[in-house]
Steps between C-alpha positions, in 0.01 A plus 500: 500500500782739588676436167173567318458828680858600414452422129173692500672803656786467249247524215333799664841664531554466124154642432558793739825591323341499153198702618731752671702550179182544294336744745822698542547525123142627457552744785799638316309535175208671670713757678679631195232758435563671836759773530797346681789730399512872585749739341552745789647777282202479263224487764669795679481711178879550502619607154729751329257783594510425874650791694828397664544181290784499244495251212809282446597198291505169687619149416169429321483756213125439456413622851565842658722544806451784748704688758296697755625840618177648642356234729218725624352485147505119462137387447362197691338194343142539383254430789299243303822311413617516863177335618557211256864467610414485874224247430739278301768531773254360753377223269853396396642552851764735362642610168802487265679826414706513178715805419792615290695776675836670534557642849762765573800370689469478881152662495190404697167514317141377506398269214130456589288636786135490611408795722178595673228524605652795690731759341813384681406133546658214304385140472811351341799598284790329325830691532837430339758607759829541316686607812419176685485299172154366589148483357267596785132403532340737752139454609279621783266274702293647788718810503828304532768524233662179376819494288617192309826531304648287222877540507786528248262597219749730312227713340640852558805481271387719204446189285177386334340218701199282417353402835203287605363531855271218618277567802253210508380304801794480739761557228701820454751430218719717275617393153748713302496379144455122538684464833338473843692754711337462842176384663310536827202332670228750598356450845169681439292562186505880499331509159170384653463840671566721195233759422425673169250758630660848522840344426759579234764282333817672376803402296839647607347741755625456857341609827780755553742682272787261577292198389417624147639265230811635327546331164308372196183290480379290205221242475384463866205259536286324762417139397228270637366150433842400360762280662852633555628228266282630214609860566868405486440280194347798313819692579704232323611303807546127443484251788739207476352149517706269721503124485323483836205712388246246632674432830300597811676503836489675835672813364242548223312825570310566178377241249415593140300335227500593132312667351523772763163524669398781736163495669407837642190590699274734297204675659396610846619283789214370716463655841577275794178429690486521877552162665413399855502193723255410775712222654648507847870453567439140624319405180770658283769315696326167432474590132874576474581169672298315238665703225843402635409136448377579151831674427689175570281316251548777244878491546502128428301561184744778406794257528327258265421783257867598504591156368244528222632850418852364458368242254311773313823701460580294190156581362564874547824478308312336211306822442786601267792742481261790450268386780753468783423612854765767500315709243182550707434668837344228717516379862629165626387351834516145628578368153205679338509779239252787519447769235518870575193623701388140563368426852495168692416366847798362694353350819125583468544814715791660309456651153802584282528706178779517240596868443794575269678172588452570872271285721274715722299306763241609757275321749135460403275703730167335570182712495258493792230232501147560619439160659581377851646162396687530172665196341822444302507353149799285411756699299347836599656741749195697618198365696157498337144481630327170425150633579330834537339473846650834608283806452500865597185464713546638850836660430567875520679673209877449487708771668767696309836333449761583761824671402769277356720347771818618322614813316713312248507146368208257557262517798136427596172685544192385697131582518215358706125476541262417788214248520150573621432166672138596559437482127725222370771251589735690262699243301839619374809679634481819703856613411668521158870553429661602172852571375620857439826612347686826454828586338792267558677568827832669452745360753799665345708764676690789355858409428782655299677299235843347557765375260588132473863381484687562176504211258838362384665684212399372160755376249655755266270594215776457237775251426742765372535873540317703766165381639286522811427290804176552690346416833149575628302525821126513565290727720333206675661478843233608580273617218363856555129497577223719641669819381846397615805655336670337205860393526749780438774431248544287191402137468772433245877560497718473192881501474737467208690182426791465256594199289769456238473751213265388226641454147429804285456437126615774268242715324545733202482872557306722259619549141692820436353747245574428132815664373488749213465347155823482307335677199200728450369318194569199284515246791726496805559315829412592858567305823408483869640309799401373847673378816438199724473709816134496610621321706840350437528124558608431861543206738506244220214652301466448124634761255277682253407317181511696173708762310638818648466695170230529236526647144229634272467652150410870485428781248420256221333759272683616188689825518306778311636756253462834681441788254479752784864472596580800272249723687308603187214668696476848654620502862204414718306317227461122542686280250347161401726234343373202292658156438574586138716796610247772421398764753234763565476805722222588734344847540709803591532573871277756665570856387609397149337448160625257233509138382722363775812514287502880461326704774469880542410705805127574550428865588233463768466882528373519141302175503310608813478878484331547836729273698643806684336817636499801263543863603404761240489215241864425571564121519710402806591144381864390449565198274792266583648200320312297596211642708385844613446714811295811590638818650384593851172687533547880453506735800177527696399155366533160663484151350689194378807474280451179296766323300533166325565304182248414232167610364289319762677677786452839331125436459440385858747717696397856400615802697236686702583844646247689714514863621625535854259627771691555827177547693360169373828312519573628854837631383429867602676684786192649667461496880286226647250764609498660155306419182679430168333681205596376147542804265564320170749290306668799335477739801815590687477402770254219430330529841464726801454438873237670720462444874161360603252690715631536853858518378714786352830510315643474149366153436827320530510595867171538689432590865183509706281809459262486795330838441469446121654842427731360232805522725660203679502489879881476493752633251598252231833458321396538138689547175610845382231751390238295682482672837159648433322192632778365717587783744225671696 
């Protein structure tokens, strides 16, 4: 009978595996329509028009890269997108952050932060601390700050880095490129308390000025409903397949099946209903004694199942190279395999669930029963009523539930009712008890971090030349918690190490410029050379291979017959020679007339009669060979004095002379308190000066005349014969 049961369970195990693969595959296909990847730069409306964001060229030429210089102008993510992100974080129990960045050397900067609901409050942030060489996850739970640091990340070195941060379940991992740099086990799921209402998510913006990100960002995304293996595979990372791919032992933490199947919860999680128990402590003690005996029986069955599981190991390996256990996230317990999100009963009163390759178990809490003598059904944990003799007749209404017996963790609540014995015998309990639970009790204490001992020095990084040796230490003795200070100092030390000099092969230096050709026409030779000095061969290195000199033909065209060698053209006229020895002359130079061979001076004064100003019909133009110039403007005239060569210059640069007006030109010698009166171009003098009202004098000197009698208040020093208005 036992063997029959084992074979039946073996067949059910096969069926469960196939159904799990089919359901998981359909779950993947059905979830493709939902938005699972969020481009944070795009949903924050960050583009080339954003104030304080400068556009740069990153490693991916198809995507923009940004450096932020005005962090107070960085826009947050759209509110509707933030609500979706927070909802997916809760459903997926975390998220995966993918980013391409280049952080300034030794700088500290925020990569991603969620702040709110208050102005100065923050829920969590991810900071790259270049000074401590860590990637810090900082989150707040019940007003307490928690800091978790991944060490020796080497992000702040002014080099482009492609990083992947995994915060899912209890995992906090950092991948740079395809390499896992560091990991940490989270003690509490902070993401369950994230809020989207009145909150804001920022990229690169820190809580204070010193925490703003200094560097370049490109292609920063939040990813959900995708395993870390698929994310790394999309980035071109290949996982090696070892010969022991199907081996399962005590050190196996995560099992995989192929194709990769992820089953994620979609929809609203059901609320946990209130549960209560109406049993006394004596009755519960008897129940646990019986359950202890059942546990022994169950353990014996588990041992037998383990033997069957070992026999089924061969059957699992027959699934095929693409169906192996190491390509699928499953759970393994007591020789049995459970798919992701699958639940099972361990000992009738303990229920376990597979969550991301981790087994999470909790004790089944029995609801209250309404009968006085409940009974137990074989294989069931909770008591049930076999009849319905109990009734509410004679009982008073139930009182309110008492306060929970604890402020954190799991406790109990009670309520009661009284019986009116004059009306009924009152069948049923008069006291009910139910379980109550609050947040998980935090038994941690605040402690500062402390360094561990240094590791031994590594071997030299090179076999010849100058290399490095490295040793590390971890901030885990103890780990900082509850706001404790991080370790001060570096977690890595590097020193130089020297080996024998490496052989240096010779390399050619650049070619010298080509030498001048030996002839100008008819074909010649030119040459260039190079030296084996970039570098020279040293320490047994190989010499350069090739020639030190190179020759080339030059000036291969035939030599022409130059008819212009005899200078047949007028000086200044262009001479054109032809292969047959003939020649032709271009036009005469400016200021000359002719055919290019014979040229005569052009008289611009005659060709343009009004090029210069005339006085009494007398032309004031002087012709030169070649060119012309105008005489200066006559007395009492002002203007230009043009000159030049050629007809075009004479037509465009004509002399203009205008009559002088000292009063208009401000060239008169009148006193500042006098008025200049223009008498005429041909008058002598051309103007006169008269003192204004309130002043007296000869016009060139004016003094105040307070009584307006035409005489100055004080004697003035005027020119000769001008004392009439200057001396009282």
